[in-house]
XYZ file of C-alpha atoms in Angstrom:
354
model
C 0.000 0.000 0.000
C 2.854 2.415 0.739
C 4.193 2.014 -2.771
C 0.724 2.466 -4.212
C 0.227 5.622 -2.144
C 3.560 6.999 -3.327
C 2.725 6.179 -6.925
C -0.798 7.583 -6.930
C -0.693 10.337 -4.351
C -2.054 10.751 -0.848
C -5.657 9.583 -1.227
C -6.204 5.823 -1.263
C -9.893 4.919 -1.332
C -9.928 3.877 2.333
C -8.749 7.343 3.375
C -11.323 8.986 1.104
C -13.991 6.843 2.764
C -12.851 7.740 6.272
C -12.218 11.452 5.774
C -14.423 12.579 2.867
C -17.208 10.542 1.281
C -18.044 7.730 3.691
C -19.858 9.405 6.562
C -23.383 9.105 5.202
C -25.813 10.925 2.939
C -26.165 14.080 5.064
C -22.635 14.574 6.359
C -20.442 13.260 3.543
C -18.286 15.805 1.759
C -17.571 16.121 -1.935
C -14.176 15.319 -3.358
C -11.938 17.787 -5.101
C -11.176 17.174 -8.756
C -7.726 15.919 -7.782
C -9.119 13.471 -5.235
C -11.679 12.121 -7.702
C -9.028 11.742 -10.394
C -6.742 9.806 -8.077
C -9.602 7.595 -6.905
C -10.480 6.510 -10.423
C -6.852 6.077 -11.424
C -6.512 3.651 -8.537
C -9.707 1.847 -9.534
C -8.588 1.393 -13.156
C -5.228 0.110 -11.904
C -7.020 -2.530 -9.776
C -5.331 -1.160 -6.658
C -8.186 -0.982 -4.093
C -9.236 -3.952 -2.009
C -12.575 -5.256 -3.361
C -14.374 -4.462 -0.100
C -13.056 -0.912 -0.101
C -13.996 -0.435 -3.744
C -17.539 -1.628 -3.138
C -17.888 0.682 -0.145
C -16.543 3.606 -2.161
C -18.977 3.003 -5.017
C -21.872 2.761 -2.585
C -20.791 5.908 -0.732
C -20.677 7.795 -4.024
C -24.187 6.584 -4.757
C -25.498 7.685 -1.369
C -23.934 11.110 -1.354
C -24.535 11.706 -5.092
C -21.642 12.719 -7.287
C -21.078 16.308 -8.255
C -20.480 17.255 -11.901
C -16.878 18.079 -10.964
C -16.327 14.563 -9.607
C -18.002 12.962 -12.615
C -15.995 15.173 -14.969
C -12.803 14.026 -13.275
C -13.834 10.377 -13.594
C -14.579 10.887 -17.301
C -11.223 12.569 -17.860
C -9.339 9.660 -16.307
C -11.418 7.173 -18.309
C -10.688 9.035 -21.536
C -6.977 9.348 -20.727
C -6.278 5.866 -19.425
C -8.887 3.520 -20.905
C -10.649 4.828 -24.018
C -9.088 3.945 -27.369
C -10.715 6.496 -29.653
C -10.851 6.121 -33.429
C -12.168 9.168 -35.239
C -13.954 8.720 -38.573
C -13.503 11.275 -41.328
C -17.124 12.353 -40.961
C -18.428 13.992 -37.777
C -21.146 11.707 -36.394
C -23.741 12.121 -33.678
C -22.626 10.118 -30.639
C -25.427 7.961 -29.175
C -24.445 6.395 -25.866
C -27.574 5.016 -24.247
C -27.637 3.242 -20.881
C -25.324 0.295 -21.362
C -27.354 -2.089 -19.196
C -30.079 -2.066 -21.810
C -33.830 -2.434 -22.172
C -36.168 -5.240 -21.200
C -39.729 -4.327 -22.164
C -39.899 -2.089 -25.237
C -38.472 -2.125 -28.742
C -34.966 -0.767 -29.154
C -35.356 1.709 -32.011
C -31.912 3.302 -32.159
C -30.474 0.996 -34.808
C -33.352 1.711 -37.189
C -33.321 5.418 -36.319
C -29.575 5.602 -36.826
C -29.780 3.923 -40.219
C -32.523 6.338 -41.301
C -30.503 9.336 -40.128
C -27.444 8.004 -41.948
C -29.465 7.656 -45.152
C -30.570 11.264 -44.696
C -26.957 12.452 -44.514
C -26.448 12.512 -40.722
C -23.764 9.996 -39.690
C -24.479 8.254 -36.381
C -22.307 6.330 -33.926
C -23.704 3.996 -31.276
C -21.765 2.121 -28.608
C -22.534 -0.502 -25.994
C -21.157 -3.448 -24.113
C -22.528 -6.951 -23.710
C -24.976 -7.656 -20.830
C -23.624 -4.821 -18.706
C -24.574 -4.792 -14.990
C -26.881 -4.255 -13.346
C -29.771 -5.083 -15.673
C -27.728 -7.070 -18.232
C -30.486 -6.521 -20.766
C -30.510 -5.984 -24.519
C -28.505 -3.091 -25.920
C -27.335 -1.916 -29.330
C -24.978 -4.857 -29.780
C -27.704 -7.448 -29.418
C -30.040 -5.925 -32.008
C -27.160 -5.598 -34.461
C -26.176 -9.228 -33.806
C -29.736 -10.311 -34.621
C -29.530 -8.314 -37.859
C -26.334 -10.058 -38.918
C -24.140 -6.956 -38.526
C -20.606 -7.402 -37.191
C -20.236 -5.966 -33.705
C -17.000 -7.275 -32.221
C -14.890 -4.685 -34.018
C -11.722 -2.919 -33.054
C -12.030 0.894 -32.918
C -10.409 1.487 -36.306
C -12.874 -0.900 -37.927
C -15.729 0.931 -36.212
C -14.515 4.245 -37.598
C -14.291 2.701 -41.066
C -17.847 1.406 -40.704
C -19.094 4.940 -40.036
C -17.315 6.361 -43.065
C -18.482 3.540 -45.375
C -22.119 3.309 -44.294
C -22.944 6.434 -42.268
C -23.657 4.267 -39.198
C -21.038 2.812 -36.882
C -20.960 0.576 -33.831
C -18.177 0.747 -31.230
C -17.820 -2.248 -28.915
C -16.962 -1.376 -25.321
C -14.507 -4.233 -24.588
C -12.461 -3.078 -27.597
C -12.516 0.706 -27.138
C -12.825 0.942 -23.335
C -10.941 -2.068 -21.916
C -10.332 -0.521 -18.499
C -14.054 -0.240 -17.900
C -14.629 -3.732 -19.273
C -12.128 -5.065 -16.723
C -14.388 -3.771 -13.937
C -17.262 -5.982 -15.102
C -17.081 -8.620 -12.361
C -16.839 -6.121 -9.527
C -19.697 -4.061 -10.924
C -21.748 -7.227 -11.239
C -21.180 -8.088 -7.584
C -22.394 -4.654 -6.473
C -26.010 -5.358 -7.403
C -26.733 -1.665 -8.006
C -25.596 0.880 -10.547
C -22.483 2.899 -9.817
C -21.059 6.080 -11.281
C -19.424 3.897 -13.945
C -22.874 3.409 -15.485
C -23.069 7.188 -15.857
C -19.645 7.946 -17.269
C -19.417 5.067 -19.763
C -22.263 6.593 -21.791
C -20.062 9.620 -22.622
C -16.884 7.713 -23.459
C -17.216 9.231 -26.972
C -15.042 6.699 -28.832
C -15.472 8.500 -32.172
C -14.539 11.939 -30.767
C -17.898 13.222 -31.958
C -18.930 16.843 -31.627
C -22.557 16.148 -30.637
C -23.933 13.753 -28.026
C -27.502 12.455 -27.948
C -28.698 10.773 -24.769
C -31.658 10.212 -22.494
C -32.783 10.653 -18.907
C -35.512 9.704 -16.472
C -35.590 13.098 -14.733
C -34.513 16.540 -15.940
C -32.168 16.982 -12.969
C -30.058 14.113 -14.308
C -29.858 15.742 -17.738
C -28.616 18.940 -16.094
C -26.008 16.967 -14.164
C -24.838 15.312 -17.394
C -24.460 18.607 -19.231
C -22.659 20.081 -16.212
C -20.386 17.018 -16.321
C -19.547 17.813 -19.949
C -18.800 21.414 -19.031
C -16.539 20.281 -16.163
C -14.677 17.671 -18.201
C -11.374 18.656 -19.739
C -11.332 15.647 -22.080
C -14.786 15.893 -23.698
C -15.108 18.299 -26.624
C -18.837 18.146 -27.240
C -20.205 21.436 -28.539
C -23.794 20.229 -28.098
C -25.613 17.716 -25.910
C -29.288 17.006 -26.524
C -31.167 14.602 -24.258
C -34.780 13.557 -23.868
C -36.928 11.415 -21.604
C -36.319 7.983 -23.035
C -38.197 4.730 -22.650
C -36.539 2.662 -19.928
C -33.833 5.334 -19.771
C -32.701 4.438 -23.287
C -32.334 6.834 -26.211
C -35.781 6.015 -27.638
C -38.202 8.894 -27.199
C -41.046 8.280 -24.763
C -44.436 8.794 -26.457
C -46.674 11.498 -25.046
C -45.459 14.483 -23.077
C -41.664 14.497 -23.244
C -39.026 16.778 -21.770
C -36.008 17.715 -23.868
C -32.752 19.162 -22.561
C -30.505 21.021 -24.988
C -27.025 22.213 -24.004
C -24.402 24.040 -26.009
C -21.529 26.326 -25.235
C -24.106 29.128 -25.130
C -25.975 27.554 -22.197
C -28.670 25.105 -21.104
C -32.291 25.061 -22.241
C -35.172 22.697 -21.659
C -38.551 22.458 -23.290
C -41.467 20.068 -23.768
C -42.820 18.336 -26.832
C -46.016 16.382 -27.409
C -45.047 13.467 -29.597
C -48.606 13.200 -30.943
C -47.867 16.377 -32.885
C -45.225 14.410 -34.819
C -47.291 11.334 -35.609
C -46.813 9.388 -32.374
C -50.411 9.263 -31.183
C -49.970 6.247 -28.916
C -48.497 5.264 -25.545
C -45.236 3.661 -24.441
C -47.083 0.391 -23.867
C -47.827 0.276 -27.594
C -44.096 -0.128 -28.279
C -43.727 -3.123 -25.959
C -42.195 -6.353 -27.284
C -41.586 -9.800 -25.851
C -38.084 -10.386 -27.206
C -36.258 -7.039 -27.246
C -33.315 -8.030 -29.448
C -35.160 -10.330 -31.830
C -38.364 -8.315 -32.165
C -36.424 -5.047 -32.498
C -34.363 -6.545 -35.326
C -37.487 -7.670 -37.166
C -39.114 -4.269 -36.660
C -35.951 -2.599 -37.951
C -35.947 -4.696 -41.115
C -39.626 -4.081 -41.810
C -39.538 -0.325 -41.137
C -36.421 0.236 -43.262
C -37.973 -1.784 -46.084
C -41.067 0.406 -45.978
C -43.242 -2.565 -45.031
C -44.676 -0.968 -41.878
C -46.616 2.274 -41.578
C -47.631 1.828 -37.958
C -46.592 3.120 -34.548
C -43.125 1.593 -34.867
C -42.515 3.301 -38.208
C -43.627 6.636 -36.730
C -41.411 6.167 -33.676
C -38.365 5.280 -35.802
C -38.897 8.332 -38.027
C -39.182 10.683 -35.063
C -36.110 9.247 -33.352
C -34.198 9.637 -36.625
C -35.414 13.231 -36.861
C -33.933 13.954 -33.420
C -30.544 12.671 -34.563
C -30.690 14.782 -37.721
C -31.757 17.827 -35.707
C -29.141 17.283 -32.988
C -26.312 17.557 -35.512
C -27.820 20.735 -36.954
C -28.545 19.220 -40.351
C -32.088 20.632 -40.176
C -33.461 23.663 -38.371
C -36.394 21.919 -36.716
C -37.831 18.497 -35.967
C -40.596 18.834 -38.536
C -38.070 19.112 -41.352
C -36.061 16.250 -39.912
C -39.168 14.090 -39.800
C -39.917 14.820 -43.466
C -36.381 13.894 -44.436
C -36.536 10.675 -42.401
C -39.765 9.570 -44.051
C -38.406 10.406 -47.506
C -35.339 8.154 -47.160
C -37.478 5.285 -45.897
C -39.829 5.692 -48.849
C -37.099 5.829 -51.489
C -35.170 2.794 -50.179
C -32.092 4.691 -48.988
C -32.546 3.610 -45.372
C -32.789 -0.069 -46.296
C -29.625 0.342 -48.373
C -27.744 1.449 -45.244
C -28.696 -1.811 -43.528
C -27.520 -3.756 -46.581
C -24.174 -1.933 -46.424
C -23.836 -2.672 -42.705
C -24.420 -6.361 -43.281
C -21.839 -6.372 -46.040
C -19.197 -4.530 -43.987
């Protein structure tokens, strides 16, 4: 431990627990940026005792991390774990909750392909059965569609440039986080790692699209981006997603929009854009398999139902987030046009051939 303390600094996790974060929800103190950086450097180096690490993660959950702490964690992750590969194009970065969905269709693959066909390149990234939910994520829908997913980062970047849509696989581009899998699994609850992995930004994209359950979380995420020294997003747009994923919740939906000019939030009624149904109407029994079949049918123009409307609107958000249209209405028109003329289905064909 003495050598580890000398190598890392003066703040092993046990000391942080005793003197800073471990005294309970009401009396715990926040860490400085330097303390948070050292803590995560130690975690990625597998230095803390497993019991101490679990206690530290739980203490962070109880006291609630500040944007400065989260920004420091992200910076260390980007510096010491993330292997970025930047495509020639500038895609929208979609990093939904890595632990996936379990009740409703995952629409982001179809929406991303539609956006790509409309001229807005899109990057998605996920792991494989990430704790705590271990449910279906981007990888599993793409696997069902016959698209290669276990790619190294350079291959992922090439996929984006060739097709307009790219998948980055967490074990390949973020191995330090992948190495924490077993310990995260033993926790039984989400930790701050679930938060920061969504903004790993393996393609060095300029725009991030994400989701939230509550607006306060969206504000914390945009504050995290502002605090981070390693993230270069110029815009973050987030909305209330189904199951916390980046699929827009039908009905009344909050949207958070951050740029270097500041933070704004507003509401939309999805019925105004052709989604005159409820979240329950997008439920499926087999998330990966059913979502793949829905993706194929929507991109082929074989469905003109609630799923087709939801895919088009989610694609419109990706097109709008990158600034390729001035409003969602125009984005929605463009999305429906590329489905109708076969361009969206051609993107899926190109992905399967990659």
